[in-house]
Amino acid sequence: MAARKAITKAQLQRWSKATKAEKSAILDAVCQVTGWHRDHARKAIRRAVAEAASGGPPPPQPRAVVQVYGPEAIDLLTRCWAALDGPCGKRLAPALPQLLANMADHGHLNGVAPEVIGQVKTMSAATIDRRLAPARTGLVARKPISHTRPGSMLKSSIAMKTWHEWDHTRPGYLQIDLVGHEGGDNNGAFFYTLDATDVATGWTETITVRSKGERIVAAGLGELQLRFPFHIAGIHSDNGSEFINHWSVSGFVDADLSCQLFEVSVS
């Protein structure tokens, strides 16, 4: 396009003083080089002459904003978005038809015009994200709080297994972790939930502990161990000091077993 404009501008001086036959020859030359139709080439030359006479191209006229969706549709869309706990547009768009049907069945769309409901159903994912931008203002995702503090002193004393040595088909291998219920503020006292899930069967047991102290966590693990209906052959935890400590290592060795119960896979 830049080369075509340069070719057009090169003919301006000849065009203004050329005869009808000479203008026809100029058009033939421009069309041969650019591949334009004669009518388009003539319009391009005349436009370039007018721009040269006025000192430059006219400023672009801003396009008028066309409001396809009115405030009623945006309000209904915001209600649907809030009802589904704030999903993104790509997740909200396919769920809108069924959600709006359920809302209508339960009387939540009384007074809403059918045209507004139809507009919301036809919104694209990109349009949904644009229209919901004001509603998302201020909802900044907060970085989650991690209470894990690595305990590295006993890594060499704990039997470890790599991923290919871990048996996911036989019951008895647990995934464990602590979940803090601090509500976003870890100052002061709060409780933890100790979760233990068997990988093969999905059997899950939970217990509440009042802190991350090694003796308290070890006691909770000992109680959870008794709740499972099968032998616990291994425990997979993270590197937190609540799991990697002297109390856990010494408290989870059964004298009747040839293997150590507390086997940690370092993640």
PDB file of C-alpha atoms in Angstrom:
ATOM      1  CA  MET A   1       0.000   0.000   0.000  1.00  0.00           C
ATOM      2  CA  ALA A   2       2.852   2.417   0.730  1.00  0.00           C
ATOM      3  CA  ALA A   3       4.360   1.743  -2.694  1.00  0.00           C
ATOM      4  CA  ARG A   4       1.003   2.349  -4.376  1.00  0.00           C
ATOM      5  CA  LYS A   5       0.597   5.666  -2.571  1.00  0.00           C
ATOM      6  CA  ALA A   6       4.101   6.704  -3.627  1.00  0.00           C
ATOM      7  CA  ILE A   7       3.317   5.873  -7.265  1.00  0.00           C
ATOM      8  CA  THR A   8       0.091   7.868  -7.060  1.00  0.00           C
ATOM      9  CA  LYS A   9       1.829  10.919  -5.575  1.00  0.00           C
ATOM     10  CA  ALA A  10       4.479  10.786  -8.300  1.00  0.00           C
ATOM     11  CA  GLN A  11       1.782  11.476 -10.922  1.00  0.00           C
ATOM     12  CA  LEU A  12       0.270  14.531  -9.213  1.00  0.00           C
ATOM     13  CA  GLN A  13       2.351  17.189 -10.969  1.00  0.00           C
ATOM     14  CA  ARG A  14       1.638  15.706 -14.393  1.00  0.00           C
ATOM     15  CA  TRP A  15      -2.074  15.162 -13.633  1.00  0.00           C
ATOM     16  CA  SER A  16      -2.998  18.781 -12.872  1.00  0.00           C
ATOM     17  CA  LYS A  17      -1.564  20.069 -16.193  1.00  0.00           C
ATOM     18  CA  ALA A  18      -2.234  17.020 -18.369  1.00  0.00           C
ATOM     19  CA  THR A  19      -4.697  16.882 -21.237  1.00  0.00           C
ATOM     20  CA  LYS A  20      -7.460  14.319 -21.451  1.00  0.00           C
ATOM     21  CA  ALA A  21      -5.317  11.968 -23.530  1.00  0.00           C
ATOM     22  CA  GLU A  22      -2.351  12.398 -21.177  1.00  0.00           C
ATOM     23  CA  LYS A  23      -4.560  11.675 -18.137  1.00  0.00           C
ATOM     24  CA  SER A  24      -5.754   8.508 -19.835  1.00  0.00           C
ATOM     25  CA  ALA A  25      -2.128   7.455 -20.367  1.00  0.00           C
ATOM     26  CA  ILE A  26      -1.327   8.241 -16.690  1.00  0.00           C
ATOM     27  CA  LEU A  27      -4.263   6.097 -15.577  1.00  0.00           C
ATOM     28  CA  ASP A  28      -3.070   3.244 -17.793  1.00  0.00           C
ATOM     29  CA  ALA A  29       0.421   3.431 -16.274  1.00  0.00           C
ATOM     30  CA  VAL A  30      -0.875   3.545 -12.674  1.00  0.00           C
ATOM     31  CA  CYS A  31      -3.266   0.634 -13.267  1.00  0.00           C
ATOM     32  CA  GLN A  32      -0.514  -1.441 -14.875  1.00  0.00           C
ATOM     33  CA  VAL A  33       1.852  -0.964 -11.920  1.00  0.00           C
ATOM     34  CA  THR A  34      -0.639  -1.157  -9.029  1.00  0.00           C
ATOM     35  CA  GLY A  35      -3.248  -3.535 -10.415  1.00  0.00           C
ATOM     36  CA  TRP A  36      -6.054  -1.089  -9.612  1.00  0.00           C
ATOM     37  CA  HIS A  37      -9.213  -0.600 -11.641  1.00  0.00           C
ATOM     38  CA  ARG A  38      -9.291   2.662 -13.643  1.00  0.00           C
ATOM     39  CA  ASP A  39     -12.136   4.083 -11.519  1.00  0.00           C
ATOM     40  CA  HIS A  40     -10.267   3.352  -8.313  1.00  0.00           C
ATOM     41  CA  ALA A  41      -7.029   4.789  -9.712  1.00  0.00           C
ATOM     42  CA  ARG A  42      -8.854   7.969 -10.803  1.00  0.00           C
ATOM     43  CA  LYS A  43     -10.372   8.383  -7.304  1.00  0.00           C
ATOM     44  CA  ALA A  44      -7.011   7.785  -5.645  1.00  0.00           C
ATOM     45  CA  ILE A  45      -5.301  10.449  -7.798  1.00  0.00           C
ATOM     46  CA  ARG A  46      -8.067  12.981  -7.238  1.00  0.00           C
ATOM     47  CA  ARG A  47      -7.948  12.323  -3.484  1.00  0.00           C
ATOM     48  CA  ALA A  48      -4.168  12.814  -3.471  1.00  0.00           C
ATOM     49  CA  VAL A  49      -4.546  16.099  -5.417  1.00  0.00           C
ATOM     50  CA  ALA A  50      -7.120  17.362  -2.908  1.00  0.00           C
ATOM     51  CA  GLU A  51      -4.908  16.400   0.043  1.00  0.00           C
ATOM     52  CA  ALA A  52      -1.908  18.139  -1.497  1.00  0.00           C
ATOM     53  CA  ALA A  53      -3.959  21.319  -2.054  1.00  0.00           C
ATOM     54  CA  SER A  54      -5.311  21.338   1.534  1.00  0.00           C
ATOM     55  CA  GLY A  55      -1.975  20.554   3.168  1.00  0.00           C
ATOM     56  CA  GLY A  56      -2.656  16.988   4.222  1.00  0.00           C
ATOM     57  CA  PRO A  57      -5.364  14.376   4.633  1.00  0.00           C
ATOM     58  CA  PRO A  58      -8.458  15.357   6.640  1.00  0.00           C
ATOM     59  CA  PRO A  59      -8.533  14.169  10.255  1.00  0.00           C
ATOM     60  CA  PRO A  60     -10.343  10.854  10.712  1.00  0.00           C
ATOM     61  CA  GLN A  61     -13.882  11.181  11.933  1.00  0.00           C
ATOM     62  CA  PRO A  62     -14.566   9.200  15.116  1.00  0.00           C
ATOM     63  CA  ARG A  63     -17.075   6.453  14.673  1.00  0.00           C
ATOM     64  CA  ALA A  64     -20.319   6.825  16.554  1.00  0.00           C
ATOM     65  CA  VAL A  65     -20.666   4.320  19.382  1.00  0.00           C
ATOM     66  CA  VAL A  66     -23.514   1.913  18.745  1.00  0.00           C
ATOM     67  CA  GLN A  67     -25.076   0.646  21.959  1.00  0.00           C
ATOM     68  CA  VAL A  68     -26.355  -2.837  21.155  1.00  0.00           C
ATOM     69  CA  TYR A  69     -26.956  -3.820  24.786  1.00  0.00           C
ATOM     70  CA  GLY A  70     -28.819  -1.442  27.023  1.00  0.00           C
ATOM     71  CA  PRO A  71     -28.510  -1.001  30.789  1.00  0.00           C
ATOM     72  CA  GLU A  72     -31.233  -3.606  31.421  1.00  0.00           C
ATOM     73  CA  ALA A  73     -29.209  -6.276  29.606  1.00  0.00           C
ATOM     74  CA  ILE A  74     -26.008  -5.320  31.428  1.00  0.00           C
ATOM     75  CA  ASP A  75     -27.823  -5.446  34.775  1.00  0.00           C
ATOM     76  CA  LEU A  76     -29.200  -8.915  34.020  1.00  0.00           C
ATOM     77  CA  LEU A  77     -25.779 -10.077  32.867  1.00  0.00           C
ATOM     78  CA  THR A  78     -24.246  -8.834  36.127  1.00  0.00           C
ATOM     79  CA  ARG A  79     -26.850 -10.748  38.131  1.00  0.00           C
ATOM     80  CA  CYS A  80     -26.071 -13.942  36.231  1.00  0.00           C
ATOM     81  CA  TRP A  81     -22.344 -13.411  36.695  1.00  0.00           C
ATOM     82  CA  ALA A  82     -22.769 -12.913  40.458  1.00  0.00           C
ATOM     83  CA  ALA A  83     -25.051 -15.960  40.749  1.00  0.00           C
ATOM     84  CA  LEU A  84     -22.322 -18.195  39.286  1.00  0.00           C
ATOM     85  CA  ASP A  85     -19.623 -16.746  41.572  1.00  0.00           C
ATOM     86  CA  GLY A  86     -17.941 -14.492  39.011  1.00  0.00           C
ATOM     87  CA  PRO A  87     -16.718 -16.743  36.153  1.00  0.00           C
ATOM     88  CA  CYS A  88     -14.915 -15.387  33.100  1.00  0.00           C
ATOM     89  CA  GLY A  89     -16.724 -14.753  29.842  1.00  0.00           C
ATOM     90  CA  LYS A  90     -15.702 -18.035  28.216  1.00  0.00           C
ATOM     91  CA  ARG A  91     -17.233 -19.987  31.094  1.00  0.00           C
ATOM     92  CA  LEU A  92     -20.259 -17.756  31.564  1.00  0.00           C
ATOM     93  CA  ALA A  93     -21.378 -17.622  27.919  1.00  0.00           C
ATOM     94  CA  PRO A  94     -22.266 -21.352  27.524  1.00  0.00           C
ATOM     95  CA  ALA A  95     -23.958 -21.411  30.937  1.00  0.00           C
ATOM     96  CA  LEU A  96     -26.267 -18.463  30.314  1.00  0.00           C
ATOM     97  CA  PRO A  97     -29.133 -20.278  28.488  1.00  0.00           C
ATOM     98  CA  GLN A  98     -29.614 -22.871  31.235  1.00  0.00           C
ATOM     99  CA  LEU A  99     -29.091 -20.325  34.015  1.00  0.00           C
ATOM    100  CA  LEU A 100     -31.657 -17.923  32.563  1.00  0.00           C
ATOM    101  CA  ALA A 101     -34.138 -20.776  32.145  1.00  0.00           C
ATOM    102  CA  ASN A 102     -33.700 -21.762  35.807  1.00  0.00           C
ATOM    103  CA  MET A 103     -34.050 -18.147  36.909  1.00  0.00           C
ATOM    104  CA  ALA A 104     -37.287 -17.826  34.913  1.00  0.00           C
ATOM    105  CA  ASP A 105     -38.687 -21.050  36.431  1.00  0.00           C
ATOM    106  CA  HIS A 106     -38.051 -19.720  39.950  1.00  0.00           C
ATOM    107  CA  GLY A 107     -39.521 -16.288  39.276  1.00  0.00           C
ATOM    108  CA  HIS A 108     -36.273 -14.310  39.278  1.00  0.00           C
ATOM    109  CA  LEU A 109     -36.929 -12.768  35.841  1.00  0.00           C
ATOM    110  CA  ASN A 110     -40.324 -11.239  36.558  1.00  0.00           C
ATOM    111  CA  GLY A 111     -40.546  -7.876  34.856  1.00  0.00           C
ATOM    112  CA  VAL A 112     -37.604  -8.514  32.521  1.00  0.00           C
ATOM    113  CA  ALA A 113     -38.514  -8.115  28.853  1.00  0.00           C
ATOM    114  CA  PRO A 114     -38.001 -11.153  26.599  1.00  0.00           C
ATOM    115  CA  GLU A 115     -35.881  -8.984  24.273  1.00  0.00           C
ATOM    116  CA  VAL A 116     -33.448  -8.295  27.111  1.00  0.00           C
ATOM    117  CA  ILE A 117     -33.192 -12.010  27.943  1.00  0.00           C
ATOM    118  CA  GLY A 118     -32.538 -12.766  24.275  1.00  0.00           C
ATOM    119  CA  GLN A 119     -29.779 -10.170  24.140  1.00  0.00           C
ATOM    120  CA  VAL A 120     -28.019 -11.668  27.151  1.00  0.00           C
ATOM    121  CA  LYS A 121     -28.224 -15.166  25.636  1.00  0.00           C
ATOM    122  CA  THR A 122     -26.558 -14.017  22.417  1.00  0.00           C
ATOM    123  CA  MET A 123     -23.631 -12.170  24.034  1.00  0.00           C
ATOM    124  CA  SER A 124     -20.202 -13.427  23.065  1.00  0.00           C
ATOM    125  CA  ALA A 125     -17.497 -14.202  25.608  1.00  0.00           C
ATOM    126  CA  ALA A 126     -15.482 -11.120  24.636  1.00  0.00           C
ATOM    127  CA  THR A 127     -18.534  -8.858  24.958  1.00  0.00           C
ATOM    128  CA  ILE A 128     -19.315 -10.349  28.374  1.00  0.00           C
ATOM    129  CA  ASP A 129     -15.807  -9.589  29.612  1.00  0.00           C
ATOM    130  CA  ARG A 130     -16.010  -6.000  28.332  1.00  0.00           C
ATOM    131  CA  ARG A 131     -19.442  -5.351  29.833  1.00  0.00           C
ATOM    132  CA  LEU A 132     -18.490  -6.859  33.200  1.00  0.00           C
ATOM    133  CA  ALA A 133     -15.283  -4.814  33.520  1.00  0.00           C
ATOM    134  CA  PRO A 134     -16.928  -2.167  35.781  1.00  0.00           C
ATOM    135  CA  ALA A 135     -18.341  -4.897  38.044  1.00  0.00           C
ATOM    136  CA  ARG A 136     -14.900  -6.460  38.407  1.00  0.00           C
ATOM    137  CA  THR A 137     -13.303  -3.178  39.463  1.00  0.00           C
ATOM    138  CA  GLY A 138     -11.881  -3.568  42.946  1.00  0.00           C
ATOM    139  CA  LEU A 139     -12.123  -7.361  42.936  1.00  0.00           C
ATOM    140  CA  VAL A 140      -8.375  -7.898  42.868  1.00  0.00           C
ATOM    141  CA  ALA A 141      -7.340 -11.471  43.465  1.00  0.00           C
ATOM    142  CA  ARG A 142      -5.344 -11.694  46.646  1.00  0.00           C
ATOM    143  CA  LYS A 143      -2.318 -13.939  46.804  1.00  0.00           C
ATOM    144  CA  PRO A 144      -3.129 -16.910  49.049  1.00  0.00           C
ATOM    145  CA  ILE A 145      -1.285 -17.275  52.329  1.00  0.00           C
ATOM    146  CA  SER A 146       1.018 -20.260  52.607  1.00  0.00           C
ATOM    147  CA  HIS A 147       1.829 -21.559  56.080  1.00  0.00           C
ATOM    148  CA  THR A 148       4.383 -24.089  54.882  1.00  0.00           C
ATOM    149  CA  ARG A 149       7.863 -23.619  56.307  1.00  0.00           C
ATOM    150  CA  PRO A 150      10.380 -26.138  54.960  1.00  0.00           C
ATOM    151  CA  GLY A 151      11.995 -28.470  57.450  1.00  0.00           C
ATOM    152  CA  SER A 152      15.236 -29.626  55.861  1.00  0.00           C
ATOM    153  CA  MET A 153      17.148 -31.005  58.848  1.00  0.00           C
ATOM    154  CA  LEU A 154      15.696 -34.545  58.637  1.00  0.00           C
ATOM    155  CA  LYS A 155      15.393 -35.085  54.881  1.00  0.00           C
ATOM    156  CA  SER A 156      18.329 -37.471  54.929  1.00  0.00           C
ATOM    157  CA  SER A 157      16.703 -39.515  57.736  1.00  0.00           C
ATOM    158  CA  ILE A 158      13.349 -40.113  56.023  1.00  0.00           C
ATOM    159  CA  ALA A 159      12.784 -42.833  53.471  1.00  0.00           C
ATOM    160  CA  MET A 160      11.861 -41.182  50.166  1.00  0.00           C
ATOM    161  CA  LYS A 161      10.352 -42.467  46.954  1.00  0.00           C
ATOM    162  CA  THR A 162      10.372 -41.013  43.477  1.00  0.00           C
ATOM    163  CA  TRP A 163       7.191 -40.718  41.455  1.00  0.00           C
ATOM    164  CA  HIS A 164       7.668 -43.988  39.540  1.00  0.00           C
ATOM    165  CA  GLU A 165       8.158 -45.961  42.778  1.00  0.00           C
ATOM    166  CA  TRP A 166       4.878 -44.759  44.298  1.00  0.00           C
ATOM    167  CA  ASP A 167       2.071 -47.342  43.963  1.00  0.00           C
ATOM    168  CA  HIS A 168      -1.180 -45.568  43.070  1.00  0.00           C
ATOM    169  CA  THR A 169      -3.159 -48.784  42.544  1.00  0.00           C
ATOM    170  CA  ARG A 170      -2.857 -50.365  46.006  1.00  0.00           C
ATOM    171  CA  PRO A 171      -4.775 -48.860  48.964  1.00  0.00           C
ATOM    172  CA  GLY A 172      -2.660 -47.578  51.815  1.00  0.00           C
ATOM    173  CA  TYR A 173      -0.700 -44.694  50.302  1.00  0.00           C
ATOM    174  CA  LEU A 174      -1.974 -41.360  51.613  1.00  0.00           C
ATOM    175  CA  GLN A 175      -1.654 -37.751  50.499  1.00  0.00           C
ATOM    176  CA  ILE A 176      -1.715 -35.443  53.536  1.00  0.00           C
ATOM    177  CA  ASP A 177      -1.758 -31.692  54.020  1.00  0.00           C
ATOM    178  CA  LEU A 178      -2.798 -28.987  56.471  1.00  0.00           C
ATOM    179  CA  VAL A 179      -5.380 -26.304  55.646  1.00  0.00           C
ATOM    180  CA  GLY A 180      -5.367 -23.168  57.803  1.00  0.00           C
ATOM    181  CA  HIS A 181      -8.678 -21.482  58.648  1.00  0.00           C
ATOM    182  CA  GLU A 182      -7.257 -18.032  59.285  1.00  0.00           C
ATOM    183  CA  GLY A 183      -9.692 -16.159  57.038  1.00  0.00           C
ATOM    184  CA  GLY A 184      -6.894 -14.311  55.278  1.00  0.00           C
ATOM    185  CA  ASP A 185      -5.237 -13.032  58.479  1.00  0.00           C
ATOM    186  CA  ASN A 186      -2.770 -15.409  60.109  1.00  0.00           C
ATOM    187  CA  ASN A 187      -2.344 -13.266  63.198  1.00  0.00           C
ATOM    188  CA  GLY A 188      -3.694 -14.750  66.421  1.00  0.00           C
ATOM    189  CA  ALA A 189      -5.007 -18.229  67.123  1.00  0.00           C
ATOM    190  CA  PHE A 190      -6.936 -20.314  64.601  1.00  0.00           C
ATOM    191  CA  PHE A 191      -7.464 -23.975  63.798  1.00  0.00           C
ATOM    192  CA  TYR A 192      -6.169 -26.208  61.022  1.00  0.00           C
ATOM    193  CA  THR A 193      -7.717 -29.141  59.221  1.00  0.00           C
ATOM    194  CA  LEU A 194      -5.452 -32.128  58.663  1.00  0.00           C
ATOM    195  CA  ASP A 195      -6.582 -33.944  55.510  1.00  0.00           C
ATOM    196  CA  ALA A 196      -5.538 -37.455  54.548  1.00  0.00           C
ATOM    197  CA  THR A 197      -6.666 -39.007  51.239  1.00  0.00           C
ATOM    198  CA  ASP A 198      -5.910 -42.479  49.950  1.00  0.00           C
ATOM    199  CA  VAL A 199      -4.709 -42.191  46.338  1.00  0.00           C
ATOM    200  CA  ALA A 200      -6.120 -45.501  45.090  1.00  0.00           C
ATOM    201  CA  THR A 201      -9.594 -45.441  46.646  1.00  0.00           C
ATOM    202  CA  GLY A 202     -10.158 -41.739  47.315  1.00  0.00           C
ATOM    203  CA  TRP A 203     -11.032 -42.513  50.946  1.00  0.00           C
ATOM    204  CA  THR A 204     -10.594 -39.245  52.854  1.00  0.00           C
ATOM    205  CA  GLU A 205     -10.405 -38.598  56.580  1.00  0.00           C
ATOM    206  CA  THR A 206     -10.040 -35.184  58.228  1.00  0.00           C
ATOM    207  CA  ILE A 207      -9.314 -34.024  61.746  1.00  0.00           C
ATOM    208  CA  THR A 208      -9.067 -30.575  63.337  1.00  0.00           C
ATOM    209  CA  VAL A 209      -5.832 -29.579  65.077  1.00  0.00           C
ATOM    210  CA  ARG A 210      -5.292 -26.393  67.060  1.00  0.00           C
ATOM    211  CA  SER A 211      -1.785 -25.606  65.781  1.00  0.00           C
ATOM    212  CA  LYS A 212       1.059 -26.806  63.545  1.00  0.00           C
ATOM    213  CA  GLY A 213       3.117 -28.085  66.454  1.00  0.00           C
ATOM    214  CA  GLU A 214       4.914 -31.301  65.647  1.00  0.00           C
ATOM    215  CA  ARG A 215       3.433 -33.246  68.594  1.00  0.00           C
ATOM    216  CA  ILE A 216      -0.111 -32.051  67.853  1.00  0.00           C
ATOM    217  CA  VAL A 217       0.172 -32.920  64.166  1.00  0.00           C
ATOM    218  CA  ALA A 218       1.735 -36.300  64.980  1.00  0.00           C
ATOM    219  CA  ALA A 219      -1.141 -37.079  67.356  1.00  0.00           C
ATOM    220  CA  GLY A 220      -3.639 -36.116  64.662  1.00  0.00           C
ATOM    221  CA  LEU A 221      -1.912 -38.373  62.136  1.00  0.00           C
ATOM    222  CA  GLY A 222      -1.971 -41.211  64.645  1.00  0.00           C
ATOM    223  CA  GLU A 223      -5.727 -40.845  65.089  1.00  0.00           C
ATOM    224  CA  LEU A 224      -6.318 -40.604  61.346  1.00  0.00           C
ATOM    225  CA  GLN A 225      -4.300 -43.770  60.823  1.00  0.00           C
ATOM    226  CA  LEU A 226      -6.783 -45.711  62.972  1.00  0.00           C
ATOM    227  CA  ARG A 227      -9.782 -44.488  60.969  1.00  0.00           C
ATOM    228  CA  PHE A 228      -8.753 -46.083  57.674  1.00  0.00           C
ATOM    229  CA  PRO A 229     -10.047 -49.629  57.058  1.00  0.00           C
ATOM    230  CA  PHE A 230      -6.754 -50.773  55.521  1.00  0.00           C
ATOM    231  CA  HIS A 231      -3.063 -50.781  56.340  1.00  0.00           C
ATOM    232  CA  ILE A 232      -1.253 -47.457  55.843  1.00  0.00           C
ATOM    233  CA  ALA A 233       1.866 -48.234  53.845  1.00  0.00           C
ATOM    234  CA  GLY A 234       3.085 -44.720  53.058  1.00  0.00           C
ATOM    235  CA  ILE A 235       2.389 -41.048  53.589  1.00  0.00           C
ATOM    236  CA  HIS A 236       3.145 -38.354  51.044  1.00  0.00           C
ATOM    237  CA  SER A 237       3.442 -34.812  52.444  1.00  0.00           C
ATOM    238  CA  ASP A 238       5.084 -31.538  51.540  1.00  0.00           C
ATOM    239  CA  ASN A 239       8.323 -30.256  53.064  1.00  0.00           C
ATOM    240  CA  GLY A 240       6.653 -28.449  55.973  1.00  0.00           C
ATOM    241  CA  SER A 241       8.271 -28.654  59.384  1.00  0.00           C
ATOM    242  CA  GLU A 242       4.965 -29.895  60.823  1.00  0.00           C
ATOM    243  CA  PHE A 243       5.576 -33.166  58.946  1.00  0.00           C
ATOM    244  CA  ILE A 244       9.385 -33.366  58.774  1.00  0.00           C
ATOM    245  CA  ASN A 245      10.517 -33.419  62.404  1.00  0.00           C
ATOM    246  CA  HIS A 246      11.887 -35.791  65.045  1.00  0.00           C
ATOM    247  CA  TRP A 247       8.498 -36.443  66.603  1.00  0.00           C
ATOM    248  CA  SER A 248       6.849 -37.577  63.368  1.00  0.00           C
ATOM    249  CA  VAL A 249       9.797 -39.704  62.296  1.00  0.00           C
ATOM    250  CA  SER A 250      10.078 -41.489  65.637  1.00  0.00           C
ATOM    251  CA  GLY A 251       6.323 -41.719  66.234  1.00  0.00           C
ATOM    252  CA  PHE A 252       5.368 -43.414  62.971  1.00  0.00           C
ATOM    253  CA  VAL A 253       7.566 -46.505  63.018  1.00  0.00           C
ATOM    254  CA  ASP A 254       5.662 -49.685  63.813  1.00  0.00           C
ATOM    255  CA  ALA A 255       7.877 -52.303  65.474  1.00  0.00           C
ATOM    256  CA  ASP A 256       5.883 -55.141  63.899  1.00  0.00           C
ATOM    257  CA  LEU A 257       6.434 -53.852  60.384  1.00  0.00           C
ATOM    258  CA  SER A 258       9.578 -54.156  58.332  1.00  0.00           C
ATOM    259  CA  CYS A 259       9.003 -50.835  56.630  1.00  0.00           C
ATOM    260  CA  GLN A 260       8.773 -47.347  58.011  1.00  0.00           C
ATOM    261  CA  LEU A 261       5.277 -45.921  57.846  1.00  0.00           C
ATOM    262  CA  PHE A 262       6.297 -42.302  57.384  1.00  0.00           C
ATOM    263  CA  GLU A 263       7.671 -42.123  53.848  1.00  0.00           C
ATOM    264  CA  VAL A 264       7.941 -38.591  52.444  1.00  0.00           C
ATOM    265  CA  SER A 265       8.203 -37.739  48.770  1.00  0.00           C
ATOM    266  CA  VAL A 266       9.867 -34.331  48.578  1.00  0.00           C
ATOM    267  CA  SER A 267       7.946 -31.959  46.302  1.00  0.00           C
TER     268      SER A 267
END
